[in-house]
């Protein structure tokens, strides 16, 4: 069995075994916070380090000398400067922050890429993906585990075609990323909405009514009394989800629910970093300006030690 399908089966089995009637399923895709630390530069730059590097990578810089931190930061700046004009703009910095925060997605794609690029040509065709993922189903059209793999394959093919911008049924790594993580790409959001509606819309009328909405989150399982959170979700559906008050959610209302327009934390942080580092106030940063403020961007043994002294003084 393909690793992806094995993990899917295991997660489904685990969910079945561990789920309780009062647990709430969350289908809403939120932009994650950049850091779990308080953003207070007067206290420390820990939030900025997590935002700029990602929390795990930020820890590695705390082990470096200032000179080593500056050297590695300089190399990062070269990657951020996408058009190689010698400046880092707010947009380039925002894109980098989003990349750093979602590095796990790209690592996941790298792992899956190796198992699906069967001819090692740097591309993944639909045939390669289908054979690697569903080959055993094609050999055994009636597997014992009861999953409808043919239906899953049809759904995957539709999503693959949506991700494949040029329509040649061959995915570049970027297109393959959009296929595996469609919620991260604007042009894939319609397929995320469509798949969600298909999952919840049990009577297949093209809408999600109140009982379908609640039924996706909660199973009565013979209990007459609903938990408070279920009652709250009923109110949310009536007051906020069903915007036109027709008793059901259409595609646009479903999209507003599962893909809300969140505050752009990455852009706010990018503007903050530029404001704090832009010595000549031209609205963009040179490598020198960034490296001069290395303690704001990445930290080092010295900044980590300094912050430890501040915390010690507070006690």
mmCIF file of N, CA, C and O in Angstrom, residues 138-237:
data_model
loop_
_atom_site.group_PDB
_atom_site.id
_atom_site.type_symbol
_atom_site.label_atom_id
_atom_site.label_comp_id
_atom_site.label_asym_id
_atom_site.label_seq_id
_atom_site.Cartn_x
_atom_site.Cartn_y
_atom_site.Cartn_z
ATOM 1 N N UNK A 138 -5.955 -0.952 -8.881
ATOM 2 C CA UNK A 138 -6.250 -1.331 -10.263
ATOM 3 C C UNK A 138 -6.096 -2.843 -10.435
ATOM 4 O O UNK A 138 -6.817 -3.466 -11.217
ATOM 5 N N UNK A 139 -5.162 -3.422 -9.675
ATOM 6 C CA UNK A 139 -4.977 -4.878 -9.733
ATOM 7 C C UNK A 139 -6.080 -5.613 -8.971
ATOM 8 O O UNK A 139 -6.465 -6.725 -9.321
ATOM 9 N N UNK A 140 -6.578 -4.995 -7.896
ATOM 10 C CA UNK A 140 -7.620 -5.609 -7.061
ATOM 11 C C UNK A 140 -8.764 -4.622 -6.909
ATOM 12 O O UNK A 140 -8.784 -3.806 -5.983
ATOM 13 N N UNK A 141 -9.723 -4.630 -7.812
ATOM 14 C CA UNK A 141 -10.785 -3.623 -7.812
ATOM 15 C C UNK A 141 -11.738 -3.727 -6.631
ATOM 16 O O UNK A 141 -12.560 -2.834 -6.418
ATOM 17 N N UNK A 142 -11.651 -4.795 -5.826
ATOM 18 C CA UNK A 142 -12.563 -4.963 -4.700
ATOM 19 C C UNK A 142 -11.767 -5.271 -3.431
ATOM 20 O O UNK A 142 -11.805 -6.388 -2.912
ATOM 21 N N UNK A 143 -11.021 -4.265 -2.905
ATOM 22 C CA UNK A 143 -10.179 -4.510 -1.730
ATOM 23 C C UNK A 143 -11.019 -4.830 -0.499
ATOM 24 O O UNK A 143 -12.183 -4.458 -0.397
ATOM 25 N N UNK A 144 -10.389 -5.510 0.454
ATOM 26 C CA UNK A 144 -11.112 -5.986 1.633
ATOM 27 C C UNK A 144 -11.406 -4.889 2.648
ATOM 28 O O UNK A 144 -12.259 -5.070 3.509
ATOM 29 N N UNK A 145 -10.676 -3.758 2.596
ATOM 30 C CA UNK A 145 -10.827 -2.770 3.666
ATOM 31 C C UNK A 145 -12.069 -1.893 3.522
ATOM 32 O O UNK A 145 -12.364 -1.081 4.389
ATOM 33 N N UNK A 146 -12.785 -1.995 2.411
ATOM 34 C CA UNK A 146 -14.054 -1.298 2.286
ATOM 35 C C UNK A 146 -13.976 0.134 1.785
ATOM 36 O O UNK A 146 -15.002 0.773 1.582
ATOM 37 N N UNK A 147 -12.776 0.673 1.592
ATOM 38 C CA UNK A 147 -12.653 2.038 1.095
ATOM 39 C C UNK A 147 -12.953 2.089 -0.406
ATOM 40 O O UNK A 147 -12.593 1.182 -1.153
ATOM 41 N N UNK A 148 -13.610 3.169 -0.811
ATOM 42 C CA UNK A 148 -13.919 3.346 -2.230
ATOM 43 C C UNK A 148 -12.742 4.055 -2.891
ATOM 44 O O UNK A 148 -12.758 5.263 -3.104
ATOM 45 N N UNK A 149 -11.706 3.286 -3.225
ATOM 46 C CA UNK A 149 -10.494 3.888 -3.774
ATOM 47 C C UNK A 149 -10.718 4.434 -5.176
ATOM 48 O O UNK A 149 -10.069 5.406 -5.575
ATOM 49 N N UNK A 150 -11.609 3.835 -5.926
ATOM 50 C CA UNK A 150 -11.873 4.349 -7.275
ATOM 51 C C UNK A 150 -12.467 5.748 -7.201
ATOM 52 O O UNK A 150 -12.128 6.625 -8.000
ATOM 53 N N UNK A 151 -13.356 5.964 -6.238
ATOM 54 C CA UNK A 151 -13.921 7.294 -6.054
ATOM 55 C C UNK A 151 -12.845 8.279 -5.611
ATOM 56 O O UNK A 151 -12.809 9.432 -6.070
ATOM 57 N N UNK A 152 -11.951 7.821 -4.719
ATOM 58 C CA UNK A 152 -10.843 8.670 -4.293
ATOM 59 C C UNK A 152 -9.929 9.006 -5.467
ATOM 60 O O UNK A 152 -9.432 10.134 -5.584
ATOM 61 N N UNK A 153 -9.720 8.048 -6.366
ATOM 62 C CA UNK A 153 -8.851 8.270 -7.520
ATOM 63 C C UNK A 153 -9.462 9.294 -8.475
ATOM 64 O O UNK A 153 -8.754 10.171 -8.997
ATOM 65 N N UNK A 154 -10.770 9.217 -8.687
ATOM 66 C CA UNK A 154 -11.454 10.188 -9.544
ATOM 67 C C UNK A 154 -11.319 11.590 -8.949
ATOM 68 O O UNK A 154 -11.065 12.570 -9.661
ATOM 69 N N UNK A 155 -11.477 11.673 -7.643
ATOM 70 C CA UNK A 155 -11.361 12.969 -6.967
ATOM 71 C C UNK A 155 -9.934 13.502 -7.060
ATOM 72 O O UNK A 155 -9.717 14.692 -7.296
ATOM 73 N N UNK A 156 -8.949 12.626 -6.859
ATOM 74 C CA UNK A 156 -7.550 13.034 -6.981
ATOM 75 C C UNK A 156 -7.228 13.510 -8.400
ATOM 76 O O UNK A 156 -6.494 14.487 -8.591
ATOM 77 N N UNK A 157 -7.775 12.825 -9.403
ATOM 78 C CA UNK A 157 -7.508 13.210 -10.792
ATOM 79 C C UNK A 157 -8.070 14.598 -11.087
ATOM 80 O O UNK A 157 -7.423 15.419 -11.752
ATOM 81 N N UNK A 158 -9.258 14.854 -10.587
ATOM 82 C CA UNK A 158 -9.857 16.183 -10.774
ATOM 83 C C UNK A 158 -8.996 17.258 -10.128
ATOM 84 O O UNK A 158 -8.755 18.330 -10.707
ATOM 85 N N UNK A 159 -8.490 16.990 -8.906
ATOM 86 C CA UNK A 159 -7.651 17.968 -8.218
ATOM 87 C C UNK A 159 -6.314 18.128 -8.939
ATOM 88 O O UNK A 159 -5.785 19.238 -9.042
ATOM 89 N N UNK A 160 -5.757 17.022 -9.437
ATOM 90 C CA UNK A 160 -4.492 17.067 -10.175
ATOM 91 C C UNK A 160 -4.634 17.961 -11.410
ATOM 92 O O UNK A 160 -3.761 18.786 -11.701
ATOM 93 N N UNK A 161 -5.744 17.806 -12.127
ATOM 94 C CA UNK A 161 -5.975 18.610 -13.331
ATOM 95 C C UNK A 161 -6.119 20.083 -12.983
ATOM 96 O O UNK A 161 -5.693 20.960 -13.748
ATOM 97 N N UNK A 162 -6.726 20.377 -11.835
ATOM 98 C CA UNK A 162 -6.859 21.768 -11.414
ATOM 99 C C UNK A 162 -5.496 22.368 -11.076
ATOM 100 O O UNK A 162 -5.200 23.518 -11.401
ATOM 101 N N UNK A 163 -4.646 21.583 -10.422
ATOM 102 C CA UNK A 163 -3.313 22.065 -10.043
ATOM 103 C C UNK A 163 -2.405 22.234 -11.250
ATOM 104 O O UNK A 163 -1.521 23.097 -11.268
ATOM 105 N N UNK A 164 -2.630 21.421 -12.283
ATOM 106 C CA UNK A 164 -1.803 21.396 -13.497
ATOM 107 C C UNK A 164 -2.199 22.558 -14.406
ATOM 108 O O UNK A 164 -3.079 22.444 -15.251
ATOM 109 N N UNK A 165 -1.530 23.690 -14.240
ATOM 110 C CA UNK A 165 -1.944 24.927 -14.905
ATOM 111 C C UNK A 165 -1.923 24.844 -16.421
ATOM 112 O O UNK A 165 -2.777 25.431 -17.098
ATOM 113 N N UNK A 166 -0.948 24.144 -16.996
ATOM 114 C CA UNK A 166 -0.855 24.123 -18.458
ATOM 115 C C UNK A 166 -1.610 22.948 -19.088
ATOM 116 O O UNK A 166 -1.610 22.775 -20.304
ATOM 117 N N UNK A 167 -2.238 22.115 -18.253
ATOM 118 C CA UNK A 167 -3.126 21.083 -18.771
ATOM 119 C C UNK A 167 -2.455 19.920 -19.478
ATOM 120 O O UNK A 167 -3.103 19.209 -20.250
ATOM 121 N N UNK A 168 -1.158 19.693 -19.209
ATOM 122 C CA UNK A 168 -0.470 18.591 -19.891
ATOM 123 C C UNK A 168 -0.449 17.305 -19.061
ATOM 124 O O UNK A 168 0.178 16.318 -19.442
ATOM 125 N N UNK A 169 -1.155 17.335 -17.909
ATOM 126 C CA UNK A 169 -1.213 16.187 -16.992
ATOM 127 C C UNK A 169 0.171 15.784 -16.471
ATOM 128 O O UNK A 169 0.406 14.634 -16.115
ATOM 129 N N UNK A 170 1.077 16.766 -16.454
ATOM 130 C CA UNK A 170 2.412 16.567 -15.888
ATOM 131 C C UNK A 170 2.676 17.728 -14.930
ATOM 132 O O UNK A 170 2.605 18.894 -15.328
ATOM 133 N N UNK A 171 2.958 17.415 -13.676
ATOM 134 C CA UNK A 171 3.101 18.451 -12.659
ATOM 135 C C UNK A 171 4.558 18.805 -12.399
ATOM 136 O O UNK A 171 5.403 17.921 -12.233
ATOM 137 N N UNK A 172 4.823 20.110 -12.396
ATOM 138 C CA UNK A 172 6.089 20.590 -11.857
ATOM 139 C C UNK A 172 6.020 20.472 -10.337
ATOM 140 O O UNK A 172 4.966 20.152 -9.774
ATOM 141 N N UNK A 173 7.124 20.751 -9.658
ATOM 142 C CA UNK A 173 7.103 20.636 -8.195
ATOM 143 C C UNK A 173 6.120 21.643 -7.589
ATOM 144 O O UNK A 173 5.443 21.333 -6.600
ATOM 145 N N UNK A 174 6.024 22.824 -8.174
ATOM 146 C CA UNK A 174 5.080 23.825 -7.663
ATOM 147 C C UNK A 174 3.643 23.358 -7.864
ATOM 148 O O UNK A 174 2.798 23.490 -6.970
ATOM 149 N N UNK A 175 3.350 22.797 -9.025
ATOM 150 C CA UNK A 175 2.003 22.280 -9.285
ATOM 151 C C UNK A 175 1.694 21.087 -8.385
ATOM 152 O O UNK A 175 0.561 20.925 -7.913
ATOM 153 N N UNK A 176 2.687 20.261 -8.120
ATOM 154 C CA UNK A 176 2.498 19.107 -7.244
ATOM 155 C C UNK A 176 2.230 19.575 -5.813
ATOM 156 O O UNK A 176 1.436 18.968 -5.087
ATOM 157 N N UNK A 177 2.879 20.664 -5.413
ATOM 158 C CA UNK A 177 2.626 21.250 -4.098
ATOM 159 C C UNK A 177 1.188 21.746 -4.008
ATOM 160 O O UNK A 177 0.506 21.544 -2.995
ATOM 161 N N UNK A 178 0.714 22.387 -5.074
ATOM 162 C CA UNK A 178 -0.674 22.862 -5.103
ATOM 163 C C UNK A 178 -1.651 21.696 -5.049
ATOM 164 O O UNK A 178 -2.736 21.801 -4.455
ATOM 165 N N UNK A 179 -1.283 20.571 -5.650
ATOM 166 C CA UNK A 179 -2.126 19.379 -5.624
ATOM 167 C C UNK A 179 -2.212 18.807 -4.212
ATOM 168 O O UNK A 179 -3.304 18.472 -3.726
ATOM 169 N N UNK A 180 -1.080 18.702 -3.524
ATOM 170 C CA UNK A 180 -1.057 18.107 -2.191
ATOM 171 C C UNK A 180 -1.594 19.045 -1.119
ATOM 172 O O UNK A 180 -2.191 18.594 -0.137
ATOM 173 N N UNK A 181 -1.406 20.361 -1.317
ATOM 174 C CA UNK A 181 -1.816 21.348 -0.310
ATOM 175 C C UNK A 181 -2.607 22.474 -0.981
ATOM 176 O O UNK A 181 -2.165 23.623 -1.026
ATOM 177 N N UNK A 182 -3.788 22.160 -1.496
ATOM 178 C CA UNK A 182 -4.536 23.146 -2.291
ATOM 179 C C UNK A 182 -4.969 24.380 -1.509
ATOM 180 O O UNK A 182 -5.132 25.462 -2.099
ATOM 181 N N UNK A 183 -5.131 24.242 -0.190
ATOM 182 C CA UNK A 183 -5.581 25.382 0.609
ATOM 183 C C UNK A 183 -4.553 26.502 0.635
ATOM 184 O O UNK A 183 -4.877 27.640 1.008
ATOM 185 N N UNK A 184 -3.319 26.235 0.205
ATOM 186 C CA UNK A 184 -2.261 27.240 0.223
ATOM 187 C C UNK A 184 -2.200 28.067 -1.054
ATOM 188 O O UNK A 184 -1.401 28.993 -1.154
ATOM 189 N N UNK A 185 -3.046 27.749 -2.034
ATOM 190 C CA UNK A 185 -2.971 28.415 -3.342
ATOM 191 C C UNK A 185 -4.330 29.008 -3.717
ATOM 192 O O UNK A 185 -5.345 28.319 -3.690
ATOM 193 N N UNK A 186 -4.317 30.290 -4.096
ATOM 194 C CA UNK A 186 -5.568 30.965 -4.444
ATOM 195 C C UNK A 186 -6.300 30.264 -5.580
ATOM 196 O O UNK A 186 -7.526 30.141 -5.547
ATOM 197 N N UNK A 187 -5.556 29.799 -6.589
ATOM 198 C CA UNK A 187 -6.230 29.216 -7.752
ATOM 199 C C UNK A 187 -6.788 27.823 -7.472
ATOM 200 O O UNK A 187 -7.519 27.270 -8.298
ATOM 201 N N UNK A 188 -6.481 27.287 -6.294
ATOM 202 C CA UNK A 188 -6.996 25.971 -5.908
ATOM 203 C C UNK A 188 -8.144 26.060 -4.903
ATOM 204 O O UNK A 188 -8.706 25.034 -4.502
ATOM 205 N N UNK A 189 -8.516 27.253 -4.513
ATOM 206 C CA UNK A 189 -9.502 27.382 -3.432
ATOM 207 C C UNK A 189 -10.877 26.860 -3.831
ATOM 208 O O UNK A 189 -11.618 26.332 -2.993
ATOM 209 N N UNK A 190 -11.226 26.970 -5.115
ATOM 210 C CA UNK A 190 -12.525 26.456 -5.562
ATOM 211 C C UNK A 190 -12.618 24.947 -5.377
ATOM 212 O O UNK A 190 -13.685 24.424 -5.024
ATOM 213 N N UNK A 191 -11.508 24.241 -5.593
ATOM 214 C CA UNK A 191 -11.534 22.782 -5.438
ATOM 215 C C UNK A 191 -11.611 22.408 -3.965
ATOM 216 O O UNK A 191 -12.231 21.398 -3.595
ATOM 217 N N UNK A 192 -11.013 23.219 -3.082
ATOM 218 C CA UNK A 192 -11.127 22.981 -1.644
ATOM 219 C C UNK A 192 -12.585 23.109 -1.217
ATOM 220 O O UNK A 192 -13.111 22.279 -0.468
ATOM 221 N N UNK A 193 -13.249 24.145 -1.733
ATOM 222 C CA UNK A 193 -14.671 24.354 -1.417
ATOM 223 C C UNK A 193 -15.510 23.209 -1.978
ATOM 224 O O UNK A 193 -16.387 22.664 -1.291
ATOM 225 N N UNK A 194 -15.244 22.831 -3.216
ATOM 226 C CA UNK A 194 -16.018 21.762 -3.854
ATOM 227 C C UNK A 194 -15.888 20.446 -3.093
ATOM 228 O O UNK A 194 -16.888 19.760 -2.839
ATOM 229 N N UNK A 195 -14.665 20.082 -2.721
ATOM 230 C CA UNK A 195 -14.446 18.833 -1.993
ATOM 231 C C UNK A 195 -15.124 18.868 -0.625
ATOM 232 O O UNK A 195 -15.696 17.868 -0.166
ATOM 233 N N UNK A 196 -15.068 20.020 0.042
ATOM 234 C CA UNK A 196 -15.722 20.158 1.349
ATOM 235 C C UNK A 196 -17.224 19.992 1.222
ATOM 236 O O UNK A 196 -17.857 19.286 2.026
ATOM 237 N N UNK A 197 -17.804 20.631 0.214
ATOM 238 C CA UNK A 197 -19.247 20.530 0.027
ATOM 239 C C UNK A 197 -19.661 19.102 -0.303
ATOM 240 O O UNK A 197 -20.686 18.608 0.178
ATOM 241 N N UNK A 198 -18.878 18.426 -1.105
ATOM 242 C CA UNK A 198 -19.189 17.034 -1.434
ATOM 243 C C UNK A 198 -19.156 16.150 -0.193
ATOM 244 O O UNK A 198 -19.959 15.216 -0.064
ATOM 245 N N UNK A 199 -18.233 16.446 0.725
ATOM 246 C CA UNK A 199 -18.138 15.661 1.965
ATOM 247 C C UNK A 199 -19.365 15.863 2.855
ATOM 248 O O UNK A 199 -19.839 14.920 3.495
ATOM 249 N N UNK A 200 -19.866 17.087 2.914
ATOM 250 C CA UNK A 200 -20.907 17.427 3.886
ATOM 251 C C UNK A 200 -22.312 17.328 3.303
ATOM 252 O O UNK A 200 -23.262 16.983 4.008
ATOM 253 N N UNK A 201 -22.453 17.608 2.012
ATOM 254 C CA UNK A 201 -23.760 17.666 1.350
ATOM 255 C C UNK A 201 -24.292 16.254 1.099
ATOM 256 O O UNK A 201 -24.165 15.703 0.006
ATOM 257 N N UNK A 202 -24.930 15.682 2.105
ATOM 258 C CA UNK A 202 -25.353 14.276 2.036
ATOM 259 C C UNK A 202 -26.493 14.042 1.050
ATOM 260 O O UNK A 202 -26.588 12.953 0.466
ATOM 261 N N UNK A 203 -27.361 15.025 0.850
ATOM 262 C CA UNK A 203 -28.465 14.817 -0.098
ATOM 263 C C UNK A 203 -28.130 15.272 -1.518
ATOM 264 O O UNK A 203 -28.984 15.244 -2.414
ATOM 265 N N UNK A 204 -26.867 15.707 -1.723
ATOM 266 C CA UNK A 204 -26.340 16.040 -3.053
ATOM 267 C C UNK A 204 -27.200 17.056 -3.800
ATOM 268 O O UNK A 204 -27.350 16.976 -5.017
ATOM 269 N N UNK A 205 -27.707 18.071 -3.070
ATOM 270 C CA UNK A 205 -28.487 19.115 -3.741
ATOM 271 C C UNK A 205 -27.649 20.336 -4.068
ATOM 272 O O UNK A 205 -28.154 21.340 -4.565
ATOM 273 N N UNK A 206 -26.325 20.259 -3.770
ATOM 274 C CA UNK A 206 -25.434 21.373 -4.094
ATOM 275 C C UNK A 206 -25.359 22.434 -3.019
ATOM 276 O O UNK A 206 -24.752 23.493 -3.221
ATOM 277 N N UNK A 207 -25.958 22.172 -1.856
ATOM 278 C CA UNK A 207 -25.955 23.123 -0.743
ATOM 279 C C UNK A 207 -25.657 22.376 0.553
ATOM 280 O O UNK A 207 -25.750 21.147 0.612
ATOM 281 N N UNK A 208 -25.326 23.139 1.595
ATOM 282 C CA UNK A 208 -25.154 22.574 2.934
ATOM 283 C C UNK A 208 -26.226 23.172 3.830
ATOM 284 O O UNK A 208 -26.214 24.383 4.103
ATOM 285 N N UNK A 209 -27.166 22.338 4.259
ATOM 286 C CA UNK A 209 -28.204 22.856 5.151
ATOM 287 C C UNK A 209 -27.746 22.725 6.597
ATOM 288 O O UNK A 209 -26.664 22.204 6.887
ATOM 289 N N UNK A 210 -28.568 23.208 7.512
ATOM 290 C CA UNK A 210 -28.181 23.268 8.920
ATOM 291 C C UNK A 210 -27.872 21.886 9.487
ATOM 292 O O UNK A 210 -26.870 21.707 10.192
ATOM 293 N N UNK A 211 -28.704 20.900 9.195
ATOM 294 C CA UNK A 211 -28.483 19.573 9.756
ATOM 295 C C UNK A 211 -27.241 18.906 9.167
ATOM 296 O O UNK A 211 -26.531 18.168 9.861
ATOM 297 N N UNK A 212 -26.959 19.168 7.898
ATOM 298 C CA UNK A 212 -25.725 18.638 7.300
ATOM 299 C C UNK A 212 -24.504 19.306 7.926
ATOM 300 O O UNK A 212 -23.491 18.658 8.191
ATOM 301 N N UNK A 213 -24.613 20.596 8.162
ATOM 302 C CA UNK A 213 -23.534 21.362 8.790
ATOM 303 C C UNK A 213 -23.230 20.813 10.183
ATOM 304 O O UNK A 213 -22.069 20.543 10.533
ATOM 305 N N UNK A 214 -24.253 20.614 10.987
ATOM 306 C CA UNK A 214 -24.073 20.081 12.337
ATOM 307 C C UNK A 214 -23.650 18.622 12.284
ATOM 308 O O UNK A 214 -22.767 18.181 13.034
ATOM 309 N N UNK A 215 -24.242 17.859 11.369
ATOM 310 C CA UNK A 215 -23.942 16.438 11.266
ATOM 311 C C UNK A 215 -22.494 16.157 10.919
ATOM 312 O O UNK A 215 -21.958 15.093 11.256
ATOM 313 N N UNK A 216 -21.828 17.092 10.241
ATOM 314 C CA UNK A 216 -20.417 16.921 9.914
ATOM 315 C C UNK A 216 -19.533 17.073 11.145
ATOM 316 O O UNK A 216 -18.421 16.548 11.189
ATOM 317 N N UNK A 217 -20.030 17.811 12.156
ATOM 318 C CA UNK A 217 -19.233 18.089 13.354
ATOM 319 C C UNK A 217 -19.594 17.190 14.522
ATOM 320 O O UNK A 217 -18.760 16.921 15.387
ATOM 321 N N UNK A 218 -20.837 16.725 14.542
ATOM 322 C CA UNK A 218 -21.346 16.104 15.761
ATOM 323 C C UNK A 218 -22.290 14.968 15.438
ATOM 324 O O UNK A 218 -23.166 15.095 14.577
ATOM 325 N N UNK A 219 -22.123 13.855 16.143
ATOM 326 C CA UNK A 219 -23.025 12.713 16.017
ATOM 327 C C UNK A 219 -23.825 12.566 17.306
ATOM 328 O O UNK A 219 -23.257 12.472 18.396
ATOM 329 N N UNK A 220 -25.142 12.582 17.177
ATOM 330 C CA UNK A 220 -25.992 12.480 18.371
ATOM 331 C C UNK A 220 -25.752 11.172 19.106
ATOM 332 O O UNK A 220 -25.769 11.132 20.343
ATOM 333 N N UNK A 221 -25.567 10.109 18.350
ATOM 334 C CA UNK A 221 -25.265 8.811 18.943
ATOM 335 C C UNK A 221 -26.260 8.436 20.046
ATOM 336 O O UNK A 221 -25.902 7.910 21.103
ATOM 337 N N UNK A 222 -27.529 8.749 19.803
ATOM 338 C CA UNK A 222 -28.586 8.392 20.750
ATOM 339 C C UNK A 222 -28.806 9.391 21.860
ATOM 340 O O UNK A 222 -29.739 9.247 22.660
ATOM 341 N N UNK A 223 -27.941 10.438 21.948
ATOM 342 C CA UNK A 223 -28.099 11.433 23.013
ATOM 343 C C UNK A 223 -29.072 12.524 22.585
ATOM 344 O O UNK A 223 -28.922 13.133 21.524
ATOM 345 N N UNK A 224 -30.068 12.766 23.399
ATOM 346 C CA UNK A 224 -31.069 13.785 23.063
ATOM 347 C C UNK A 224 -30.530 15.196 23.307
ATOM 348 O O UNK A 224 -30.854 16.133 22.586
ATOM 349 N N UNK A 225 -29.715 15.342 24.343
ATOM 350 C CA UNK A 225 -29.206 16.666 24.704
ATOM 351 C C UNK A 225 -27.911 16.967 23.959
ATOM 352 O O UNK A 225 -26.960 16.192 24.007
ATOM 353 N N UNK A 226 -27.876 18.116 23.288
ATOM 354 C CA UNK A 226 -26.675 18.536 22.568
ATOM 355 C C UNK A 226 -25.763 19.324 23.491
ATOM 356 O O UNK A 226 -26.236 20.088 24.340
ATOM 357 N N UNK A 227 -24.442 19.187 23.313
ATOM 358 C CA UNK A 227 -23.509 20.021 24.081
ATOM 359 C C UNK A 227 -23.700 21.499 23.724
ATOM 360 O O UNK A 227 -24.243 21.840 22.671
ATOM 361 N N UNK A 228 -23.209 22.358 24.601
ATOM 362 C CA UNK A 228 -23.368 23.802 24.387
ATOM 363 C C UNK A 228 -22.715 24.259 23.090
ATOM 364 O O UNK A 228 -23.231 25.131 22.404
ATOM 365 N N UNK A 229 -21.532 23.675 22.745
ATOM 366 C CA UNK A 229 -20.840 24.136 21.541
ATOM 367 C C UNK A 229 -21.655 23.834 20.290
ATOM 368 O O UNK A 229 -21.583 24.570 19.301
ATOM 369 N N UNK A 230 -22.453 22.755 20.319
ATOM 370 C CA UNK A 230 -23.296 22.438 19.170
ATOM 371 C C UNK A 230 -24.406 23.477 19.043
ATOM 372 O O UNK A 230 -24.730 23.933 17.938
ATOM 373 N N UNK A 231 -25.000 23.854 20.170
ATOM 374 C CA UNK A 231 -26.029 24.902 20.154
ATOM 375 C C UNK A 231 -25.447 26.213 19.619
ATOM 376 O O UNK A 231 -26.098 26.941 18.863
ATOM 377 N N UNK A 232 -24.202 26.490 20.017
ATOM 378 C CA UNK A 232 -23.539 27.707 19.528
ATOM 379 C C UNK A 232 -23.320 27.638 18.020
ATOM 380 O O UNK A 232 -23.501 28.635 17.305
ATOM 381 N N UNK A 233 -22.926 26.452 17.523
ATOM 382 C CA UNK A 233 -22.722 26.292 16.078
ATOM 383 C C UNK A 233 -24.029 26.459 15.306
ATOM 384 O O UNK A 233 -24.031 26.995 14.194
ATOM 385 N N UNK A 234 -25.138 26.008 15.882
ATOM 386 C CA UNK A 234 -26.440 26.238 15.227
ATOM 387 C C UNK A 234 -26.715 27.733 15.094
ATOM 388 O O UNK A 234 -27.175 28.216 14.055
ATOM 389 N N UNK A 235 -26.418 28.469 16.160
ATOM 390 C CA UNK A 235 -26.610 29.929 16.128
ATOM 391 C C UNK A 235 -25.670 30.580 15.112
ATOM 392 O O UNK A 235 -26.059 31.510 14.393
ATOM 393 N N UNK A 236 -24.399 30.079 15.062
ATOM 394 C CA UNK A 236 -23.429 30.609 14.105
ATOM 395 C C UNK A 236 -23.918 30.412 12.671
ATOM 396 O O UNK A 236 -23.769 31.302 11.831
ATOM 397 N N UNK A 237 -24.477 29.237 12.399
ATOM 398 C CA UNK A 237 -24.979 28.945 11.051
ATOM 399 C C UNK A 237 -26.077 29.929 10.673
ATOM 400 O O UNK A 237 -26.054 30.532 9.585
#
